[in-house]
CSV table of C-alpha atoms in Angstrom, one decimal:
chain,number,residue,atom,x,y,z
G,1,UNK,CA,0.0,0.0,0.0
G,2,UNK,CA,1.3,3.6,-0.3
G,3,UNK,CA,-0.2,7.0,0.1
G,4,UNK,CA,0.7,11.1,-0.6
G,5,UNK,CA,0.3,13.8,1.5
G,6,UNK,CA,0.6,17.2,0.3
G,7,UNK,CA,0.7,19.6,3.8
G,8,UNK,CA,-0.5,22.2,2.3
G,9,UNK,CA,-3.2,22.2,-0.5
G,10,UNK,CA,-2.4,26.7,-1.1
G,11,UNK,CA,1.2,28.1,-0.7
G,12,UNK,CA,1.2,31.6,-1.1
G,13,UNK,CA,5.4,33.9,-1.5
G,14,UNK,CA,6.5,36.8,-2.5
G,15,UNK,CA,8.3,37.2,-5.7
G,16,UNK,CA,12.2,36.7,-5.3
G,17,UNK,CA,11.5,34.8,-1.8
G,18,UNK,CA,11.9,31.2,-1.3
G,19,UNK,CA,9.5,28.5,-1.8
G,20,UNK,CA,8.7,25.3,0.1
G,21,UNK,CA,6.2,22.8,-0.9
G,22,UNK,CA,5.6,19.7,1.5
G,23,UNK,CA,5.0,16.1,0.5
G,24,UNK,CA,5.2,13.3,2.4
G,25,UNK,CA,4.7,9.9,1.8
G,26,UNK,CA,3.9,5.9,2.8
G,27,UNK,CA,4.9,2.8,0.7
G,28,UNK,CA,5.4,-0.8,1.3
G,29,UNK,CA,8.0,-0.3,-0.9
G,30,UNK,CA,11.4,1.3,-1.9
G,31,UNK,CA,9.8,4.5,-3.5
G,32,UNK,CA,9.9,6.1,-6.8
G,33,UNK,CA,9.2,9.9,-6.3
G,34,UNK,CA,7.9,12.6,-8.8
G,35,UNK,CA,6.7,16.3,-8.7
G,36,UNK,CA,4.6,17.4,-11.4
G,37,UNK,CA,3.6,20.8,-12.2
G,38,UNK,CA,0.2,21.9,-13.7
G,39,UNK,CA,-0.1,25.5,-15.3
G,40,UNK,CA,-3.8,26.9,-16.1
G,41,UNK,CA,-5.7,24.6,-18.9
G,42,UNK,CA,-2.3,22.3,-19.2
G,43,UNK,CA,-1.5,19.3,-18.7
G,44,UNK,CA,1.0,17.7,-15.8
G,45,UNK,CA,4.3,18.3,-16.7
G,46,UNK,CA,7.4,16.7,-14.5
G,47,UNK,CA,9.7,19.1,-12.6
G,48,UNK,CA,11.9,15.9,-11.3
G,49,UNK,CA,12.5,12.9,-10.5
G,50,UNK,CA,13.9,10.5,-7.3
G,51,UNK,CA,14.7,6.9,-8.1
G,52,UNK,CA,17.5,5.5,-5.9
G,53,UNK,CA,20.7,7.5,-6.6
G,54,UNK,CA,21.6,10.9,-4.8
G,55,UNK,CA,18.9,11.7,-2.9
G,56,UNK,CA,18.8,15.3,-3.6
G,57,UNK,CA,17.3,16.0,-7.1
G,58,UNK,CA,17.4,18.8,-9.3
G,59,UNK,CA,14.9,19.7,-11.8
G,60,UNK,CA,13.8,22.2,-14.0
G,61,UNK,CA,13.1,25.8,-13.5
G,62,UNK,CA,15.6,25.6,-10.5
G,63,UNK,CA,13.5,23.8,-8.6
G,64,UNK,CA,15.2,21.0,-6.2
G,65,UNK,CA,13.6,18.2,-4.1
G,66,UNK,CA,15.3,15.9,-1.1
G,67,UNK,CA,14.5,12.7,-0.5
G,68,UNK,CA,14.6,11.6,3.4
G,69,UNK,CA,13.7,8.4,3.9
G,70,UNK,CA,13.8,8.8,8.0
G,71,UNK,CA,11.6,11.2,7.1
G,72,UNK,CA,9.3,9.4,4.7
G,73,UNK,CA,9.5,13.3,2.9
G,74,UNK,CA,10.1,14.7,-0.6
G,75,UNK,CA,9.8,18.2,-0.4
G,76,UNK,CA,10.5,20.6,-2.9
G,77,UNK,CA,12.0,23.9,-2.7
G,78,UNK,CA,13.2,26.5,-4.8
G,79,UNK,CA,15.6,29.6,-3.9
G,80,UNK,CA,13.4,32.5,-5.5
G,81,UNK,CA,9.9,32.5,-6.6
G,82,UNK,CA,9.3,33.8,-10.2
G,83,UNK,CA,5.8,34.7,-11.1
G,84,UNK,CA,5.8,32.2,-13.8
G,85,UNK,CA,5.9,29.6,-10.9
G,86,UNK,CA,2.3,29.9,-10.0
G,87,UNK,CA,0.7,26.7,-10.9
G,88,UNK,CA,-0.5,23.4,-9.3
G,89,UNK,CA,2.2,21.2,-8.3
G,90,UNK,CA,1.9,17.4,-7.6
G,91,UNK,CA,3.9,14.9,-5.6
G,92,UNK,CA,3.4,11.4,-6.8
G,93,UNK,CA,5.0,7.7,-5.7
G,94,UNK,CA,5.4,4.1,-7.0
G,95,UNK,CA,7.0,1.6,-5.7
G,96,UNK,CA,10.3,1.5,-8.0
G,97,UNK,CA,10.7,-2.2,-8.6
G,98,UNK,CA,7.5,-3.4,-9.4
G,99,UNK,CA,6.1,-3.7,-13.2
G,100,UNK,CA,2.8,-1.8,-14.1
G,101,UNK,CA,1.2,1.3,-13.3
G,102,UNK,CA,1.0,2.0,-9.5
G,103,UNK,CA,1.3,5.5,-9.4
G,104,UNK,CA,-0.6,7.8,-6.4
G,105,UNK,CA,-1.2,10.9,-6.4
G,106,UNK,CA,-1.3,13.4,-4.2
G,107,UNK,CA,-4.4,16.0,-3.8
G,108,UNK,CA,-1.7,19.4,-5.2
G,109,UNK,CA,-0.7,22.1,-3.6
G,110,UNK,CA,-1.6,25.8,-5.2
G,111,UNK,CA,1.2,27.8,-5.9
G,112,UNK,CA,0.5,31.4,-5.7
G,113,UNK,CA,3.1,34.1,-6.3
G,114,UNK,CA,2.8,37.3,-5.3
G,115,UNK,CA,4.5,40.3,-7.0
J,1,UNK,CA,9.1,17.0,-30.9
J,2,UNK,CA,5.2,16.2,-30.7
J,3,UNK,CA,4.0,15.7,-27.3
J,4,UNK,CA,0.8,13.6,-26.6
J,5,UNK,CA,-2.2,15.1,-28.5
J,6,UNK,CA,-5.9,15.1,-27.6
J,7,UNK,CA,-8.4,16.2,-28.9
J,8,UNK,CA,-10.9,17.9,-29.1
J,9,UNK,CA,-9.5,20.7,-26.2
J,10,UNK,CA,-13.0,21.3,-25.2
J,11,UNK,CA,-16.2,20.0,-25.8
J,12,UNK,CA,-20.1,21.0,-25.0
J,13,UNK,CA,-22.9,18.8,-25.5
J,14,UNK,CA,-26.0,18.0,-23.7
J,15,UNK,CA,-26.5,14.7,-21.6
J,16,UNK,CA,-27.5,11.7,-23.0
J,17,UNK,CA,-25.3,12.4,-26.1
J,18,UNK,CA,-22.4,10.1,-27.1
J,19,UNK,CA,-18.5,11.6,-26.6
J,20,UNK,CA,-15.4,10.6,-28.2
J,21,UNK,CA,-12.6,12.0,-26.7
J,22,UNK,CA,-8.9,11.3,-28.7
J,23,UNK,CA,-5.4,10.9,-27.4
J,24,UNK,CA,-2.2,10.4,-29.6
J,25,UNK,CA,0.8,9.0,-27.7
J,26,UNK,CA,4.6,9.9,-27.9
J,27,UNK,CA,6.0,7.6,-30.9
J,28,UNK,CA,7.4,4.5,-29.0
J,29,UNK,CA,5.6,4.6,-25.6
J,30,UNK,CA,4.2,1.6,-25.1
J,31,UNK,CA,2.0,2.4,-22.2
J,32,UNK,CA,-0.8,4.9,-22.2
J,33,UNK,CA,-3.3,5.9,-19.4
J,34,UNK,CA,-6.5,7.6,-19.4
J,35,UNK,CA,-7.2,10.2,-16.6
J,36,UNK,CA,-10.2,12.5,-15.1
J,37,UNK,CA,-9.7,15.5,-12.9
J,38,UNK,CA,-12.1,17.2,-11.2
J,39,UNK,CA,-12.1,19.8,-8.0
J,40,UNK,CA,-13.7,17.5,-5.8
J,41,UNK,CA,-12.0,14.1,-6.5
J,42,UNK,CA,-8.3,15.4,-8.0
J,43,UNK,CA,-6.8,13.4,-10.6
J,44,UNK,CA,-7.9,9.8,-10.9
J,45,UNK,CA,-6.6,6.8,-13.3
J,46,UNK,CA,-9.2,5.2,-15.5
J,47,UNK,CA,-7.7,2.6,-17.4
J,48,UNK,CA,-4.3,2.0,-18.6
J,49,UNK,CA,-2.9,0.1,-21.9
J,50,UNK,CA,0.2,-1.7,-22.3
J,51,UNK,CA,1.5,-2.3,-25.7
J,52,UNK,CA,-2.3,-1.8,-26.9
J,53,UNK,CA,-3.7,-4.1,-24.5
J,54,UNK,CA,-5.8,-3.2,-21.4
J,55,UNK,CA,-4.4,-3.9,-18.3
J,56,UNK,CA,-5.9,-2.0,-15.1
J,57,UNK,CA,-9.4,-0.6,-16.1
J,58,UNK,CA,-10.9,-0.8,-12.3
J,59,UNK,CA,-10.9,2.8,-12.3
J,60,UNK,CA,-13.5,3.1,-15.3
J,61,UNK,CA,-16.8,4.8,-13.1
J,62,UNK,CA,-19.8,2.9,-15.1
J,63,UNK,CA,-20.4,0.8,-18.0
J,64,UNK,CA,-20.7,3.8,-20.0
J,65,UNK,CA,-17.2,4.3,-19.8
J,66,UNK,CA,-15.3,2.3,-22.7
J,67,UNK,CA,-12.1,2.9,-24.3
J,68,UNK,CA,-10.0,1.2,-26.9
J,69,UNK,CA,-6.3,1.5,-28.4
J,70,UNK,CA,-6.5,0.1,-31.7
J,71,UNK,CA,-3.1,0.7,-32.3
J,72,UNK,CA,0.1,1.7,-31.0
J,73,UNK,CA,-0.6,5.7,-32.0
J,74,UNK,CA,-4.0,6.2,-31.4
J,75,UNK,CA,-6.8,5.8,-27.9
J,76,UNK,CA,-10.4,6.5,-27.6
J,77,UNK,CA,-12.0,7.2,-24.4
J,78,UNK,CA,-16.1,6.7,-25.2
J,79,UNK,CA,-19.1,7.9,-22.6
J,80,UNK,CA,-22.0,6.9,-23.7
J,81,UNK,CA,-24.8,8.0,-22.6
J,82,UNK,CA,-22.9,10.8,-21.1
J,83,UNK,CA,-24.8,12.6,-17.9
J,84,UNK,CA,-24.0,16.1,-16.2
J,85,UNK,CA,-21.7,14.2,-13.5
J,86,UNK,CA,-19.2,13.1,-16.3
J,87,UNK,CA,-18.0,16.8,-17.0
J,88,UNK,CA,-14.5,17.2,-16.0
J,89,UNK,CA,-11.2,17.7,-17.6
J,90,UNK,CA,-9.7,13.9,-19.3
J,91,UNK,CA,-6.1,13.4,-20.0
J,92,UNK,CA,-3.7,11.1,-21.4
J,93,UNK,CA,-0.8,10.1,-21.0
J,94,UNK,CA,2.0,7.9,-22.3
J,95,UNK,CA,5.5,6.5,-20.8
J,96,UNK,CA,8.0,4.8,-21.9
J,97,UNK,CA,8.6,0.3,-21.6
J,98,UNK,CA,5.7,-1.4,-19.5
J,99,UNK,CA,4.6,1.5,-17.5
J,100,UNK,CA,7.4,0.6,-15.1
J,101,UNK,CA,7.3,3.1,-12.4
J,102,UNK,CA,10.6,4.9,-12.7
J,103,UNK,CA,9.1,5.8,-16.0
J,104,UNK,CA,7.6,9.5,-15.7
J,105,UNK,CA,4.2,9.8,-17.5
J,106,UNK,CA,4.5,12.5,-20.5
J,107,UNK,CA,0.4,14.2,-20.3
J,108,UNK,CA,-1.4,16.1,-22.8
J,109,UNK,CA,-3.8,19.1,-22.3
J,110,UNK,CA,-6.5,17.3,-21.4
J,111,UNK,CA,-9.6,17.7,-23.1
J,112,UNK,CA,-12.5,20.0,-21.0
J,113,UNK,CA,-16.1,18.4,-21.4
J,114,UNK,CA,-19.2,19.9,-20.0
J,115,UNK,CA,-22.1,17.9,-19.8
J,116,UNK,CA,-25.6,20.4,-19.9
């Protein structure tokens, strides 16, 4: 079984401050772990990517996620919020060695960016 | 390089009416999956294909949901009759080999369908 737990389902920042969205997670097994971005009338499109090496991941748009297994977290963080940034982002899991589709989703956090 | 395609991007009719809704996959994904989002119930799996075939359709709501992948570049997602509860926004989806799960899934627009 595994679940996703998104802390916080609106995030609100200043432009040029930091942002900080929280994920955290449950699985029976070792974890594959995704964020996804969602801009207005889009589709998902993926920010990044944990699978089992370094367990800090960088991904697009400066945007960085660390996985802490002691944790059970994924967060993902990015140094300075550009108003281009607000969207709906979404953490998702599978567990990483088993065939098929197992994905979960989590329920998105709304990014809002203030100028 | 073409993403996944669907079409139509939005479409209005009025219940009881059959929809189509289309997807086109990335050229040499093997797995596609069919998706409805809505405010109250996020993003939920229908039914995903591997290699044409359908293997997980538990998420399909009703019998009036069907949807087929005649080939290895083309799905159809079929409501019929449709009914007012049905409107949402549908994507698809491809990835890469057997829908392994280090594979990231590669979405399209999504198509918007209102049900009057």
């Amino acid at each position: 079984a595994q679940s996703v737990t998104q802390l916080d389902s609106h995030v609100s920042v200043s432009e040029g401050t930091p942002v900080l969205l929280r994920c955290n997670y449950s699985s029976s097994y070792s974890p594959s772990l995704f964020w996804y971005v969602q801009h207005p009338n889009k589709g998902l499109q993926l920010l990044l990517k944990y699978t089992s090496a370094a367990t800090l991941v960088k991904g697009i748009n400066g945007f960085e996620a660390e996985f802490k297994k002691s944790e059970t977290s994924f967060h993902l963080t990015k140094p300075s919020a550009h108003m281009s940034d607000a969207a709906e982002y979404f953490c998702v899991v599978s567990p990483r060695q088993i065939a098929g589709n197992m994905l979960t989703f989590g329920g998105g956090t709304r990014l809002m960016v203030k100028p | 390089d073409a993403g996944v395609i669907q079409s139509p991007r939005h479409e209005v009719t009025e219940m009881g009416q059959e929809v189509t809704l289309r997807c086109k996959p990335i050229s040499g994904h093997n797995s596609l999956f069919w998706y409805r989002q809505t405010m109250m119930r996020g993003l939920e799996l229908l039914i995903y294909f591997n290699n044409n075939v359908p293997i997980d359709d538990s998420g399909m709501p009703e019998d009036r949901f069907s949807a087929k992948m005649p080939n290895a570049s083309f799905s159809t997602l079929k409501i019929q009759p449709s009914e007012p509860r049905d409107s949402a926004v549908y994507f698809c989806a491809s990835s890469p080999g057997r829908g392994g799960n280090n594979q990231p899934q590669h979405f399209g627009d999504g198509t918007r369908l209102s049900i009057l």
